Amino acid sequence: MSTPARTLDLQAMLQELRANRRTQVALGAFVLVLAFALYTILAPDAPKAKRPLVAGVGTGLDPRQLVGLRKLPDLAALDRAGELPPGAKVRRDLFLFEAPAPPPKPVKPPPPPPPPTPAELEAQRLAQEKAAEFASRPQDLRYLGFFKGNPAGLVGAFMKGEEPVTLVQGTVLRDRWKLVSILENRAEFQNTKYPDLRMVLEAREASGGAPVNQF
C-alpha cells in the first residue's frame, strides 16, 4: 500500500520563513539574482551577442568582402556610430557634393632684376648721348636746290623760316652737323661725332610745307 503524496503546506513555509533567519537571507538573494537576470534580458540597451556572418546567407557579398567587413571596428559598440572620421580622412565625391573651390596657391613675387652690367650702363649712356645729338640737328632748314658757285663749287639753297640761306658743301652747322652731300632733290647732313647719325632734307615746292627730315 503506497503512501499518499504530500501536499504543499503554505502555512508551514510561511512559519519557517518567519522563524528562520537563513531562509530569509537565501530568499532575498534569490530575488536579487532573478531581478538582475530579468533586467539584463529585457533592457533596451543591453548588448547583444555578435552573430558571425555566414557567406551566402542573406547577403550578396563574396567571401573577400565579408572578410573585409569583419576587420572593421564595431563603432556601435564603442558608442561612436554617429561620429565621422577626422576631416583629413574624409574623401568627398565631387559629383555628389558641392564644395567651394580651394584657395589659389600664393604666387611668389618675381625676384628683382639683377643690376645692370658695366656694358649695359655704357650702352644706355651712349644711347642717351646719341639721342641728344640727334635732337640738335638743323631741322628748321628747308632744302630748295643747288647751284654751282665759282670757286666755291656746289652751293645748297635753303630756307630758314622766311629767310634764304646758302651753304657750301662741307659747311658745319651747330658744331657737329656737316653738309656732306648736295644733290638735285636732296641734301644730307652727317654728325661728326657719331657718323651713323644722318639727316636728309628733300627738296619741296615753296608751298609744300615743312621739310622732310630722315634719320
PDB file of C-alpha atoms in Angstrom:
ATOM      1  CA  MET A   1       0.000   0.000   0.000  1.00  0.00           C
ATOM      2  CA  SER A   2       1.610   3.283  -1.207  1.00  0.00           C
ATOM      3  CA  THR A   3       1.888   6.449   0.933  1.00  0.00           C
ATOM      4  CA  PRO A   4      -0.231   9.398  -0.198  1.00  0.00           C
ATOM      5  CA  ALA A   5       1.662  12.374  -1.848  1.00  0.00           C
ATOM      6  CA  ARG A   6       2.419  15.219   0.450  1.00  0.00           C
ATOM      7  CA  THR A   7       0.561  18.458  -0.263  1.00  0.00           C
ATOM      8  CA  LEU A   8       2.294  21.853  -0.221  1.00  0.00           C
ATOM      9  CA  ASP A   9       1.843  23.333   3.242  1.00  0.00           C
ATOM     10  CA  LEU A  10       1.961  27.120   2.742  1.00  0.00           C
ATOM     11  CA  GLN A  11       1.326  27.741   6.428  1.00  0.00           C
ATOM     12  CA  ALA A  12       4.394  25.736   7.376  1.00  0.00           C
ATOM     13  CA  MET A  13       6.537  27.524   4.747  1.00  0.00           C
ATOM     14  CA  LEU A  14       5.462  30.938   5.990  1.00  0.00           C
ATOM     15  CA  GLN A  15       6.116  29.888   9.557  1.00  0.00           C
ATOM     16  CA  GLU A  16       9.578  28.659   8.524  1.00  0.00           C
ATOM     17  CA  LEU A  17      10.312  31.916   6.675  1.00  0.00           C
ATOM     18  CA  ARG A  18       9.320  33.984   9.699  1.00  0.00           C
ATOM     19  CA  ALA A  19      11.270  31.939  12.199  1.00  0.00           C
ATOM     20  CA  ASN A  20      14.472  31.037  10.239  1.00  0.00           C
ATOM     21  CA  ARG A  21      16.928  33.856   9.547  1.00  0.00           C
ATOM     22  CA  ARG A  22      18.925  31.864   6.953  1.00  0.00           C
ATOM     23  CA  THR A  23      15.814  31.201   4.906  1.00  0.00           C
ATOM     24  CA  GLN A  24      15.057  34.894   4.776  1.00  0.00           C
ATOM     25  CA  VAL A  25      18.612  35.730   3.551  1.00  0.00           C
ATOM     26  CA  ALA A  26      18.507  32.999   0.883  1.00  0.00           C
ATOM     27  CA  LEU A  27      15.122  34.183  -0.386  1.00  0.00           C
ATOM     28  CA  GLY A  28      16.377  37.799  -0.608  1.00  0.00           C
ATOM     29  CA  ALA A  29      19.471  36.745  -2.578  1.00  0.00           C
ATOM     30  CA  PHE A  30      17.302  34.704  -4.948  1.00  0.00           C
ATOM     31  CA  VAL A  31      15.028  37.685  -5.602  1.00  0.00           C
ATOM     32  CA  LEU A  32      18.043  39.934  -6.394  1.00  0.00           C
ATOM     33  CA  VAL A  33      19.551  37.406  -8.793  1.00  0.00           C
ATOM     34  CA  LEU A  34      16.206  36.988 -10.551  1.00  0.00           C
ATOM     35  CA  ALA A  35      15.728  40.746 -10.869  1.00  0.00           C
ATOM     36  CA  PHE A  36      19.219  41.243 -12.359  1.00  0.00           C
ATOM     37  CA  ALA A  37      18.636  38.437 -14.853  1.00  0.00           C
ATOM     38  CA  LEU A  38      15.328  39.961 -15.982  1.00  0.00           C
ATOM     39  CA  TYR A  39      16.926  43.439 -16.318  1.00  0.00           C
ATOM     40  CA  THR A  40      19.775  42.041 -18.415  1.00  0.00           C
ATOM     41  CA  ILE A  41      17.389  40.283 -20.785  1.00  0.00           C
ATOM     42  CA  LEU A  42      14.670  42.927 -21.097  1.00  0.00           C
ATOM     43  CA  ALA A  43      16.741  46.162 -21.035  1.00  0.00           C
ATOM     44  CA  PRO A  44      16.595  48.014 -24.440  1.00  0.00           C
ATOM     45  CA  ASP A  45      20.300  48.929 -24.373  1.00  0.00           C
ATOM     46  CA  ALA A  46      21.518  45.506 -23.367  1.00  0.00           C
ATOM     47  CA  PRO A  47      24.448  44.416 -25.536  1.00  0.00           C
ATOM     48  CA  LYS A  48      23.563  41.592 -27.862  1.00  0.00           C
ATOM     49  CA  ALA A  49      25.897  38.815 -28.745  1.00  0.00           C
ATOM     50  CA  LYS A  50      27.559  39.116 -32.072  1.00  0.00           C
ATOM     51  CA  ARG A  51      26.481  36.636 -34.629  1.00  0.00           C
ATOM     52  CA  PRO A  52      29.083  35.568 -37.150  1.00  0.00           C
ATOM     53  CA  LEU A  53      28.222  36.310 -40.748  1.00  0.00           C
ATOM     54  CA  VAL A  54      27.779  33.293 -42.891  1.00  0.00           C
ATOM     55  CA  ALA A  55      28.729  33.622 -46.532  1.00  0.00           C
ATOM     56  CA  GLY A  56      25.810  33.195 -48.911  1.00  0.00           C
ATOM     57  CA  VAL A  57      23.095  33.592 -46.236  1.00  0.00           C
ATOM     58  CA  GLY A  58      21.051  36.797 -46.538  1.00  0.00           C
ATOM     59  CA  THR A  59      23.888  38.811 -48.234  1.00  0.00           C
ATOM     60  CA  GLY A  60      25.100  39.397 -51.762  1.00  0.00           C
ATOM     61  CA  LEU A  61      28.764  39.745 -50.800  1.00  0.00           C
ATOM     62  CA  ASP A  62      31.601  37.479 -51.792  1.00  0.00           C
ATOM     63  CA  PRO A  63      33.896  35.943 -49.148  1.00  0.00           C
ATOM     64  CA  ARG A  64      36.585  38.600 -49.629  1.00  0.00           C
ATOM     65  CA  GLN A  65      34.101  41.378 -48.870  1.00  0.00           C
ATOM     66  CA  LEU A  66      32.869  39.538 -45.800  1.00  0.00           C
ATOM     67  CA  VAL A  67      36.424  39.198 -44.528  1.00  0.00           C
ATOM     68  CA  GLY A  68      36.912  42.937 -45.027  1.00  0.00           C
ATOM     69  CA  LEU A  69      33.714  43.693 -43.095  1.00  0.00           C
ATOM     70  CA  ARG A  70      34.817  41.546 -40.187  1.00  0.00           C
ATOM     71  CA  LYS A  71      38.044  43.575 -39.932  1.00  0.00           C
ATOM     72  CA  LEU A  72      36.139  46.848 -39.481  1.00  0.00           C
ATOM     73  CA  PRO A  73      35.872  48.170 -35.895  1.00  0.00           C
ATOM     74  CA  ASP A  74      32.488  47.885 -34.217  1.00  0.00           C
ATOM     75  CA  LEU A  75      31.702  51.619 -33.883  1.00  0.00           C
ATOM     76  CA  ALA A  76      28.232  50.951 -32.468  1.00  0.00           C
ATOM     77  CA  ALA A  77      29.719  49.012 -29.549  1.00  0.00           C
ATOM     78  CA  LEU A  78      32.044  51.938 -28.850  1.00  0.00           C
ATOM     79  CA  ASP A  79      29.149  54.459 -28.800  1.00  0.00           C
ATOM     80  CA  ARG A  80      30.653  56.233 -31.831  1.00  0.00           C
ATOM     81  CA  ALA A  81      28.167  55.234 -34.506  1.00  0.00           C
ATOM     82  CA  GLY A  82      27.179  58.875 -35.140  1.00  0.00           C
ATOM     83  CA  GLU A  83      30.708  60.287 -35.371  1.00  0.00           C
ATOM     84  CA  LEU A  84      32.657  60.990 -38.549  1.00  0.00           C
ATOM     85  CA  PRO A  85      36.354  60.328 -39.047  1.00  0.00           C
ATOM     86  CA  PRO A  86      38.750  63.306 -38.960  1.00  0.00           C
ATOM     87  CA  GLY A  87      38.498  65.776 -41.831  1.00  0.00           C
ATOM     88  CA  ALA A  88      41.837  64.705 -43.295  1.00  0.00           C
ATOM     89  CA  LYS A  89      40.491  61.162 -43.785  1.00  0.00           C
ATOM     90  CA  VAL A  90      37.163  62.120 -45.324  1.00  0.00           C
ATOM     91  CA  ARG A  91      37.040  61.759 -49.100  1.00  0.00           C
ATOM     92  CA  ARG A  92      34.156  63.599 -50.748  1.00  0.00           C
ATOM     93  CA  ASP A  93      32.656  62.769 -54.112  1.00  0.00           C
ATOM     94  CA  LEU A  94      32.886  65.867 -56.271  1.00  0.00           C
ATOM     95  CA  PHE A  95      29.901  64.732 -58.317  1.00  0.00           C
ATOM     96  CA  LEU A  96      27.611  64.414 -55.291  1.00  0.00           C
ATOM     97  CA  PHE A  97      28.836  67.226 -53.057  1.00  0.00           C
ATOM     98  CA  GLU A  98      29.285  70.868 -53.998  1.00  0.00           C
ATOM     99  CA  ALA A  99      32.291  72.162 -52.143  1.00  0.00           C
ATOM    100  CA  PRO A 100      33.906  75.590 -52.537  1.00  0.00           C
ATOM    101  CA  ALA A 101      36.944  75.746 -54.750  1.00  0.00           C
ATOM    102  CA  PRO A 102      40.256  75.524 -52.902  1.00  0.00           C
ATOM    103  CA  PRO A 103      42.038  78.834 -52.415  1.00  0.00           C
ATOM    104  CA  PRO A 104      44.659  79.607 -55.050  1.00  0.00           C
ATOM    105  CA  LYS A 105      48.218  78.906 -54.184  1.00  0.00           C
ATOM    106  CA  PRO A 106      50.154  82.002 -53.169  1.00  0.00           C
ATOM    107  CA  VAL A 107      52.216  83.363 -56.023  1.00  0.00           C
ATOM    108  CA  LYS A 108      55.746  84.248 -55.145  1.00  0.00           C
ATOM    109  CA  PRO A 109      56.779  87.705 -56.314  1.00  0.00           C
ATOM    110  CA  PRO A 110      59.361  87.609 -59.084  1.00  0.00           C
ATOM    111  CA  PRO A 111      62.908  88.177 -57.953  1.00  0.00           C
ATOM    112  CA  PRO A 112      64.275  91.671 -58.520  1.00  0.00           C
ATOM    113  CA  PRO A 113      66.177  92.092 -61.777  1.00  0.00           C
ATOM    114  CA  PRO A 114      69.928  91.884 -61.496  1.00  0.00           C
ATOM    115  CA  PRO A 115      71.813  95.184 -61.528  1.00  0.00           C
ATOM    116  CA  PRO A 116      72.961  96.302 -64.989  1.00  0.00           C
ATOM    117  CA  THR A 117      76.412  95.304 -66.037  1.00  0.00           C
ATOM    118  CA  PRO A 118      79.050  97.930 -66.942  1.00  0.00           C
ATOM    119  CA  ALA A 119      78.496  97.138 -70.621  1.00  0.00           C
ATOM    120  CA  GLU A 120      74.761  97.757 -70.290  1.00  0.00           C
ATOM    121  CA  LEU A 121      75.360 101.012 -68.443  1.00  0.00           C
ATOM    122  CA  GLU A 122      77.725 102.154 -71.192  1.00  0.00           C
ATOM    123  CA  ALA A 123      75.165 101.231 -73.869  1.00  0.00           C
ATOM    124  CA  GLN A 124      72.476 103.232 -72.067  1.00  0.00           C
ATOM    125  CA  ARG A 125      74.784 106.258 -71.747  1.00  0.00           C
ATOM    126  CA  LEU A 126      75.702 106.056 -75.429  1.00  0.00           C
ATOM    127  CA  ALA A 127      72.048 105.815 -76.485  1.00  0.00           C
ATOM    128  CA  GLN A 128      71.144 108.866 -74.403  1.00  0.00           C
ATOM    129  CA  GLU A 129      74.058 110.864 -75.815  1.00  0.00           C
ATOM    130  CA  LYS A 130      73.137 109.934 -79.379  1.00  0.00           C
ATOM    131  CA  ALA A 131      69.519 110.940 -78.742  1.00  0.00           C
ATOM    132  CA  ALA A 132      70.715 114.338 -77.501  1.00  0.00           C
ATOM    133  CA  GLU A 133      72.971 114.748 -80.554  1.00  0.00           C
ATOM    134  CA  PHE A 134      70.171 113.879 -82.961  1.00  0.00           C
ATOM    135  CA  ALA A 135      67.849 116.361 -81.260  1.00  0.00           C
ATOM    136  CA  SER A 136      70.381 119.119 -82.066  1.00  0.00           C
ATOM    137  CA  ARG A 137      70.176 118.594 -85.856  1.00  0.00           C
ATOM    138  CA  PRO A 138      69.321 121.633 -88.040  1.00  0.00           C
ATOM    139  CA  GLN A 139      65.766 120.516 -88.717  1.00  0.00           C
ATOM    140  CA  ASP A 140      64.496 124.079 -89.161  1.00  0.00           C
ATOM    141  CA  LEU A 141      66.004 124.200 -92.696  1.00  0.00           C
ATOM    142  CA  ARG A 142      64.069 123.518 -95.910  1.00  0.00           C
ATOM    143  CA  TYR A 143      66.045 122.418 -98.968  1.00  0.00           C
ATOM    144  CA  LEU A 144      65.258 124.155-102.273  1.00  0.00           C
ATOM    145  CA  GLY A 145      68.035 123.022-104.622  1.00  0.00           C
ATOM    146  CA  PHE A 146      71.627 123.824-105.514  1.00  0.00           C
ATOM    147  CA  PHE A 147      73.770 125.800-107.915  1.00  0.00           C
ATOM    148  CA  LYS A 148      77.427 125.795-108.788  1.00  0.00           C
ATOM    149  CA  GLY A 149      79.476 128.635-107.453  1.00  0.00           C
ATOM    150  CA  ASN A 150      82.872 129.814-108.589  1.00  0.00           C
ATOM    151  CA  PRO A 151      85.197 128.938-106.963  1.00  0.00           C
ATOM    152  CA  ALA A 152      83.087 127.523-104.062  1.00  0.00           C
ATOM    153  CA  GLY A 153      81.703 124.616-106.067  1.00  0.00           C
ATOM    154  CA  LEU A 154      78.301 123.186-105.133  1.00  0.00           C
ATOM    155  CA  VAL A 155      76.167 125.520-103.061  1.00  0.00           C
ATOM    156  CA  GLY A 156      72.897 124.412-101.468  1.00  0.00           C
ATOM    157  CA  ALA A 157      69.943 126.759-101.308  1.00  0.00           C
ATOM    158  CA  PHE A 158      67.874 126.501 -98.130  1.00  0.00           C
ATOM    159  CA  MET A 159      65.092 128.396 -96.428  1.00  0.00           C
ATOM    160  CA  LYS A 160      65.145 129.020 -92.705  1.00  0.00           C
ATOM    161  CA  GLY A 161      61.651 130.207 -91.995  1.00  0.00           C
ATOM    162  CA  GLU A 162      61.239 133.130 -94.433  1.00  0.00           C
ATOM    163  CA  GLU A 163      64.994 133.790 -94.745  1.00  0.00           C
ATOM    164  CA  PRO A 164      67.037 132.268 -97.624  1.00  0.00           C
ATOM    165  CA  VAL A 165      70.265 130.546 -96.622  1.00  0.00           C
ATOM    166  CA  THR A 166      73.094 129.271 -98.861  1.00  0.00           C
ATOM    167  CA  LEU A 167      75.504 126.596 -97.611  1.00  0.00           C
ATOM    168  CA  VAL A 168      78.605 125.289 -99.317  1.00  0.00           C
ATOM    169  CA  GLN A 169      79.217 121.544 -99.234  1.00  0.00           C
ATOM    170  CA  GLY A 170      81.362 120.827 -96.166  1.00  0.00           C
ATOM    171  CA  THR A 171      79.783 123.530 -94.001  1.00  0.00           C
ATOM    172  CA  VAL A 172      79.362 122.508 -90.340  1.00  0.00           C
ATOM    173  CA  LEU A 173      76.236 123.682 -88.509  1.00  0.00           C
ATOM    174  CA  ARG A 174      75.726 123.634 -84.762  1.00  0.00           C
ATOM    175  CA  ASP A 175      79.314 122.422 -84.229  1.00  0.00           C
ATOM    176  CA  ARG A 176      78.713 118.795 -85.280  1.00  0.00           C
ATOM    177  CA  TRP A 177      76.371 118.650 -88.314  1.00  0.00           C
ATOM    178  CA  LYS A 178      78.286 118.732 -91.568  1.00  0.00           C
ATOM    179  CA  LEU A 179      76.714 119.176 -95.011  1.00  0.00           C
ATOM    180  CA  VAL A 180      78.222 116.135 -96.770  1.00  0.00           C
ATOM    181  CA  SER A 181      76.029 115.770 -99.849  1.00  0.00           C
ATOM    182  CA  ILE A 182      74.173 118.176-102.165  1.00  0.00           C
ATOM    183  CA  LEU A 183      72.067 116.653-104.930  1.00  0.00           C
ATOM    184  CA  GLU A 184      69.340 117.937-107.158  1.00  0.00           C
ATOM    185  CA  ASN A 185      66.461 116.815-104.944  1.00  0.00           C
ATOM    186  CA  ARG A 186      68.061 116.403-101.506  1.00  0.00           C
ATOM    187  CA  ALA A 187      70.798 117.457 -99.138  1.00  0.00           C
ATOM    188  CA  GLU A 188      72.372 115.295 -96.429  1.00  0.00           C
ATOM    189  CA  PHE A 189      73.951 116.263 -93.115  1.00  0.00           C
ATOM    190  CA  GLN A 190      76.155 113.971 -91.002  1.00  0.00           C
ATOM    191  CA  ASN A 191      77.118 114.171 -87.322  1.00  0.00           C
ATOM    192  CA  THR A 192      80.868 114.486 -86.909  1.00  0.00           C
ATOM    193  CA  LYS A 193      80.959 112.724 -83.524  1.00  0.00           C
ATOM    194  CA  TYR A 194      78.654 109.856 -84.438  1.00  0.00           C
ATOM    195  CA  PRO A 195      78.878 109.237 -88.202  1.00  0.00           C
ATOM    196  CA  ASP A 196      75.885 106.893 -88.116  1.00  0.00           C
ATOM    197  CA  LEU A 197      73.623 109.854 -87.293  1.00  0.00           C
ATOM    198  CA  ARG A 198      72.416 111.462 -90.536  1.00  0.00           C
ATOM    199  CA  MET A 199      69.700 113.917 -91.578  1.00  0.00           C
ATOM    200  CA  VAL A 200      68.294 114.086 -95.115  1.00  0.00           C
ATOM    201  CA  LEU A 201      66.377 117.131 -96.410  1.00  0.00           C
ATOM    202  CA  GLU A 202      64.403 116.569 -99.589  1.00  0.00           C
ATOM    203  CA  ALA A 203      63.566 119.388-101.962  1.00  0.00           C
ATOM    204  CA  ARG A 204      59.945 120.613-101.931  1.00  0.00           C
ATOM    205  CA  GLU A 205      57.972 123.316-103.599  1.00  0.00           C
ATOM    206  CA  ALA A 206      57.642 126.587-101.758  1.00  0.00           C
ATOM    207  CA  SER A 207      54.040 125.639-100.891  1.00  0.00           C
ATOM    208  CA  GLY A 208      54.983 122.127 -99.925  1.00  0.00           C
ATOM    209  CA  GLY A 209      55.146 122.856 -96.221  1.00  0.00           C
ATOM    210  CA  ALA A 210      57.829 121.766 -93.769  1.00  0.00           C
ATOM    211  CA  PRO A 211      60.921 119.873 -94.946  1.00  0.00           C
ATOM    212  CA  VAL A 212      61.173 116.110 -94.688  1.00  0.00           C
ATOM    213  CA  ASN A 213      63.906 115.073 -92.260  1.00  0.00           C
ATOM    214  CA  GLN A 214      65.037 111.457 -92.406  1.00  0.00           C
ATOM    215  CA  PHE A 215      67.233 109.648 -89.914  1.00  0.00           C
TER     216      PHE A 215
END
